[in-house]
XYZ file of C-alpha atoms in Angstrom:
375
model
C -34.424 -5.042 -28.169
C -36.068 -2.325 -30.233
C -35.827 1.393 -31.073
C -38.103 2.100 -28.095
C -35.389 0.950 -25.709
C -33.134 3.837 -26.812
C -35.700 6.610 -26.218
C -35.389 8.698 -23.034
C -38.356 10.547 -21.518
C -39.081 14.206 -22.308
C -37.689 15.575 -19.012
C -34.398 13.727 -19.539
C -34.103 14.974 -23.141
C -34.629 18.524 -21.896
C -31.863 18.030 -19.298
C -29.530 16.596 -21.979
C -30.200 19.572 -24.295
C -29.502 21.987 -21.412
C -26.201 20.216 -20.628
C -25.041 20.447 -24.271
C -26.174 24.093 -24.624
C -24.252 25.033 -21.463
C -21.119 23.296 -22.780
C -21.376 25.176 -26.103
C -21.730 28.439 -24.200
C -18.663 27.596 -22.080
C -16.659 26.887 -25.255
C -17.801 30.245 -26.687
C -16.447 31.997 -23.572
C -13.150 30.110 -23.921
C -12.887 31.212 -27.590
C -13.428 34.875 -26.601
C -10.790 34.556 -23.851
C -8.297 32.973 -26.265
C -8.928 35.622 -28.946
C -8.394 38.385 -26.370
C -5.251 36.562 -25.130
C -6.757 36.419 -21.615
C -6.452 32.640 -21.394
C -3.808 31.478 -18.926
C -1.473 28.925 -20.587
C -1.122 25.626 -18.681
C 2.383 24.525 -17.580
C 4.296 23.088 -20.553
C 1.627 24.130 -23.086
C 1.175 27.074 -25.461
C -1.984 29.160 -25.175
C -3.586 27.364 -28.149
C -2.726 23.935 -26.736
C -4.216 24.995 -23.386
C -7.324 26.262 -25.194
C -7.772 22.961 -27.072
C -7.264 21.004 -23.867
C -9.867 23.057 -21.981
C -12.391 22.773 -24.855
C -11.901 18.997 -24.905
C -12.489 18.818 -21.146
C -15.712 20.857 -21.380
C -17.124 18.843 -24.305
C -16.155 15.463 -22.830
C -17.797 16.402 -19.537
C -20.934 17.438 -21.425
C -21.019 14.059 -23.213
C -20.517 12.163 -19.944
C -23.149 14.171 -18.054
C -25.655 13.767 -20.869
C -24.917 10.027 -20.985
C -25.387 9.657 -17.220
C -28.744 11.426 -17.416
C -29.820 9.071 -20.216
C -28.724 5.963 -18.332
C -30.519 6.974 -15.128
C -33.739 7.587 -17.044
C -33.878 4.013 -18.394
C -35.905 1.651 -16.213
C -34.589 -1.677 -14.908
C -36.876 -3.477 -17.380
C -35.236 -1.705 -20.339
C -33.864 -4.368 -22.716
C -30.830 -2.319 -23.811
C -29.825 -1.614 -20.203
C -30.358 -5.278 -19.291
C -28.089 -6.386 -22.151
C -25.289 -4.027 -21.072
C -25.668 -4.818 -17.347
C -25.595 -8.569 -18.032
C -22.434 -8.109 -20.100
C -23.884 -9.785 -23.218
C -23.024 -6.911 -25.588
C -22.514 -3.197 -25.557
C -21.434 -0.697 -22.921
C -22.873 2.355 -21.181
C -20.995 4.530 -23.704
C -23.108 2.908 -26.440
C -26.283 3.785 -24.516
C -25.058 7.383 -24.149
C -24.322 7.710 -27.863
C -27.625 6.151 -28.946
C -29.804 8.163 -26.561
C -28.040 11.397 -25.614
C -25.029 12.605 -27.583
C -22.373 10.988 -29.826
C -19.692 13.395 -28.583
C -16.405 14.835 -29.837
C -14.766 13.110 -32.825
C -10.974 12.899 -32.728
C -8.239 12.302 -35.293
C -4.791 11.504 -33.859
C -6.027 12.490 -30.391
C -7.032 16.041 -31.415
C -10.244 17.713 -32.596
C -10.895 17.503 -36.363
C -8.082 19.540 -38.018
C -8.511 22.159 -40.743
C -8.532 20.440 -44.142
C -9.481 23.431 -46.278
C -7.884 26.854 -45.727
C -8.599 27.785 -42.082
C -11.708 25.596 -41.846
C -12.650 21.929 -41.676
C -15.386 21.951 -44.385
C -16.751 24.555 -46.819
C -19.944 24.666 -44.720
C -18.195 26.710 -42.005
C -16.674 30.180 -41.874
C -12.911 30.570 -41.685
C -11.203 30.513 -38.264
C -14.230 28.921 -36.597
C -13.017 27.227 -33.372
C -16.544 26.361 -32.170
C -17.594 22.818 -31.209
C -19.673 22.086 -34.349
C -17.005 23.029 -36.894
C -14.292 21.018 -35.124
C -16.098 17.715 -34.879
C -18.464 17.816 -31.888
C -21.513 15.674 -32.691
C -24.277 16.934 -30.420
C -26.974 14.694 -31.893
C -27.533 11.117 -30.807
C -27.765 8.157 -33.211
C -31.492 8.106 -32.448
C -32.023 11.735 -33.521
C -29.721 11.346 -36.507
C -26.519 13.157 -37.542
C -26.350 16.213 -39.795
C -24.242 15.822 -43.018
C -21.299 17.633 -41.399
C -21.533 15.518 -38.230
C -21.740 12.374 -40.357
C -18.575 13.380 -42.245
C -16.632 14.060 -39.016
C -17.905 10.814 -37.541
C -16.688 8.970 -40.650
C -13.238 10.602 -40.194
C -13.034 9.423 -36.567
C -14.390 5.990 -37.510
C -11.817 5.577 -40.332
C -8.981 6.110 -37.856
C -10.494 3.509 -35.532
C -10.692 0.972 -38.368
C -7.092 1.579 -39.452
C -5.909 1.382 -35.838
C -7.692 -1.937 -35.326
C -6.323 -3.417 -38.554
C -2.748 -2.342 -37.800
C -2.880 -3.493 -34.156
C -4.329 -6.884 -35.127
C -1.495 -7.680 -37.539
C 1.279 -6.230 -35.366
C 0.203 -7.822 -32.080
C -0.436 -11.111 -33.872
C 3.098 -11.120 -35.266
C 4.610 -10.099 -31.890
C 2.721 -12.945 -30.221
C 3.945 -15.440 -32.814
C 7.571 -14.366 -32.322
C 7.211 -14.676 -28.544
C 5.750 -18.178 -28.846
C 8.543 -19.278 -31.217
C 11.196 -17.809 -28.896
C 9.774 -19.516 -25.802
C 8.483 -22.824 -27.180
C 11.368 -24.877 -25.659
C 11.177 -23.241 -22.212
C 9.630 -25.291 -19.429
C 9.551 -25.693 -15.651
C 11.794 -28.633 -14.703
C 11.358 -30.986 -11.748
C 13.799 -29.006 -9.599
C 11.520 -25.937 -9.884
C 13.810 -24.003 -12.239
C 12.767 -22.689 -15.658
C 15.146 -23.889 -18.413
C 15.387 -24.097 -22.206
C 16.219 -27.167 -24.342
C 19.964 -26.707 -23.693
C 19.445 -26.741 -19.931
C 20.274 -23.042 -19.533
C 18.563 -21.540 -16.473
C 16.088 -18.831 -17.476
C 14.635 -18.397 -13.967
C 15.578 -20.112 -10.720
C 11.901 -19.999 -9.789
C 8.939 -19.704 -12.168
C 7.864 -16.058 -12.342
C 10.495 -15.323 -9.639
C 7.997 -16.413 -6.954
C 6.952 -19.931 -7.980
C 3.262 -19.007 -8.027
C 0.769 -20.043 -10.680
C -0.931 -16.867 -11.940
C -4.136 -18.846 -12.559
C -4.661 -19.161 -8.788
C -3.677 -15.634 -7.804
C -6.485 -13.272 -6.848
C -6.734 -9.891 -5.170
C -7.217 -10.290 -1.425
C -7.658 -7.807 1.404
C -4.992 -7.575 4.097
C -7.157 -6.597 7.063
C -4.352 -5.906 9.551
C -2.595 -3.370 7.285
C -4.985 -0.453 7.835
C -5.988 -1.278 11.424
C -5.398 1.305 14.146
C -3.312 0.172 17.148
C -6.389 0.040 19.403
C -8.335 -2.051 16.880
C -5.330 -4.343 16.333
C -5.029 -5.001 20.092
C -8.770 -5.602 20.406
C -8.715 -8.239 17.629
C -5.425 -10.029 18.348
C -4.323 -9.467 21.974
C -5.666 -11.519 24.904
C -6.450 -9.348 27.944
C -5.826 -12.198 30.394
C -5.095 -9.947 33.395
C -8.192 -7.819 32.749
C -10.900 -8.830 35.214
C -13.619 -8.036 32.669
C -12.069 -10.339 30.042
C -14.456 -13.286 29.817
C -14.481 -14.978 26.382
C -16.956 -17.731 27.392
C -18.934 -17.067 24.198
C -16.202 -18.707 22.107
C -13.864 -20.542 24.552
C -14.404 -23.334 27.076
C -13.927 -22.394 30.773
C -11.050 -24.901 31.205
C -9.185 -23.321 28.274
C -9.650 -19.862 29.794
C -8.322 -21.235 33.093
C -5.256 -22.659 31.263
C -4.498 -19.238 29.820
C -4.848 -17.564 33.213
C -2.710 -20.057 35.141
C -0.059 -21.535 32.798
C 2.697 -18.968 32.252
C 4.184 -20.863 29.247
C 0.906 -20.469 27.307
C 0.800 -16.776 28.053
C 4.379 -16.415 26.839
C 3.485 -18.211 23.583
C 0.573 -15.881 22.906
C 2.558 -12.761 23.842
C 5.229 -13.894 21.350
C 2.517 -14.455 18.719
C 1.155 -10.922 19.112
C 4.674 -9.448 19.001
C 5.366 -11.400 15.808
C 2.099 -10.184 14.328
C 3.041 -6.586 15.120
C 6.530 -7.005 13.643
C 5.067 -8.623 10.516
C 2.500 -5.848 10.148
C 5.282 -3.261 10.448
C 7.373 -5.036 7.791
C 4.327 -5.415 5.565
C 3.620 -1.664 5.748
C 7.217 -0.445 5.426
C 8.789 -2.914 2.970
C 6.118 -4.793 1.020
C 2.810 -2.878 0.822
C 4.462 0.564 0.981
C 1.696 2.195 -1.104
C -0.782 1.579 1.723
C -3.064 -0.411 -0.576
C -4.610 -3.240 1.457
C -5.617 -5.297 -1.626
C -2.829 -7.610 -2.783
C -2.539 -10.444 -5.336
C -2.120 -13.624 -3.269
C -2.264 -17.283 -4.293
C -4.346 -18.881 -1.519
C -7.658 -17.419 -0.376
C -7.595 -18.621 3.232
C -10.796 -16.817 4.147
C -12.672 -18.753 1.479
C -11.019 -22.052 2.466
C -12.129 -21.490 6.062
C -15.618 -20.498 4.973
C -15.866 -23.648 2.806
C -14.657 -25.791 5.725
C -17.276 -24.213 7.985
C -19.978 -25.068 5.449
C -18.648 -28.593 4.755
C -18.354 -29.559 8.430
C -21.533 -27.676 9.384
C -19.889 -25.589 12.106
C -22.492 -24.258 14.533
C -21.544 -20.688 15.513
C -23.974 -20.748 18.432
C -21.906 -23.385 20.225
C -18.623 -22.749 22.030
C -15.611 -24.231 20.212
C -13.808 -27.143 21.882
C -10.517 -26.160 20.187
C -7.721 -25.189 22.539
C -5.943 -21.968 21.440
C -2.572 -23.750 21.700
C -3.791 -26.431 19.290
C -4.509 -23.759 16.683
C -1.061 -22.169 17.058
C 0.627 -25.577 16.668
C -1.485 -26.450 13.610
C -0.682 -23.197 11.818
C 3.031 -23.611 12.665
C 3.009 -27.122 11.175
C 1.217 -25.843 8.051
C 3.894 -23.175 7.567
C 6.623 -25.776 7.994
C 5.056 -27.849 5.214
C 4.763 -24.926 2.795
C 7.605 -25.227 0.290
C 8.000 -22.478 -2.322
C 11.630 -23.330 -3.149
C 12.203 -27.108 -3.302
C 15.549 -28.635 -2.351
C 17.645 -29.212 0.783
C 20.895 -27.552 -0.343
C 21.938 -24.382 1.583
C 20.982 -22.036 -1.303
C 17.443 -23.477 -1.591
C 16.969 -23.428 2.177
C 18.005 -19.733 2.279
C 15.789 -18.868 -0.696
C 12.852 -20.667 0.947
C 13.240 -18.389 3.945
C 13.048 -15.103 2.037
C 11.114 -15.052 -1.265
C 9.228 -11.725 -1.232
C 5.823 -12.972 -2.384
C 5.964 -15.798 0.157
C 6.669 -13.249 2.888
C 3.638 -11.246 1.774
C 1.583 -14.422 1.898
C 2.775 -15.477 5.365
C 2.722 -12.075 7.030
C -0.548 -10.943 5.563
C -2.566 -14.133 5.580
C -1.196 -16.898 7.793
C -0.238 -14.958 10.926
C -3.598 -13.155 11.259
C -5.201 -16.615 11.073
C -3.465 -17.416 14.366
C -4.668 -14.208 15.954
C -8.219 -14.638 14.692
C -8.565 -18.284 15.732
C -11.777 -17.396 17.540
C -13.338 -16.519 14.140
C -12.065 -19.669 12.424
C -13.458 -22.552 14.426
């Protein structure tokens, strides 16, 4: 990587300069409004606090816009961009600061405060609230900072260094105390978490018995489905004359479904259970409506791996009977033990741990409904 990788083309530099000039003009208008007491105070803030907040918003937006322009101008073969995209070192903020604009410097979360009487440095006039005198660095590292900008940047940088040093020692000490406090705690063979005296810390590790190493965010497809889409995916339209699933089911299996009432009852019960589970999932578990949830077993990937391992040919009709799939999934659920033990308390807990319910309702039951996509 070289200096050349940080240089944007002339058109981009012109756009960056325009963005910064517009922001400075906007700040000037805000200063005039504040001086004339025309600025509307925000709820819970004084007029000066509202003014500072608005100025920060304008200048931060200018920095971000300038940075975006700079990033878009760099080609895919640019070494700096490649390094950031690959994740080796650096971030897009670094590219922005090198190429476009370093941005507002802050001390204790505010613009640079007055150090001298009514001004930050002797280089500025008193009562100057403009961007330059309060720590806005409009130059990039490539163009070079003015002496005042350099001084403000050093002030912001000093706070960052102190912060880092303090956090390192404090978090290190907190971590050491935690380790010392928990060094005798372990998961015992009965599934409980206990200390060296045998005191129960948790009846189940992490309250759900799941290893965080294996948990990953997974999409619950049925959660955001409309009723019509849900019925199309999960419900068999056996009485519909146009229903003819010969593309994924053998004719004798279709005939079984049409003629054997017990099978139809089983599948009606399955769909009803799916609907009840989806309702419980939406009203009690995933109440935020977010369809991505941390779950321990990625069934979709397991199925995909099995399809690859056993070289499943999607062009051929499956010889699996739908009833066989329902039975297999039922047996799998019977074997799943989150809470070990045969005593009444363990049996009851096994029935109702919340994360296990999420897992079953969201992942296992749809597998039954989507059996046509599995085999």
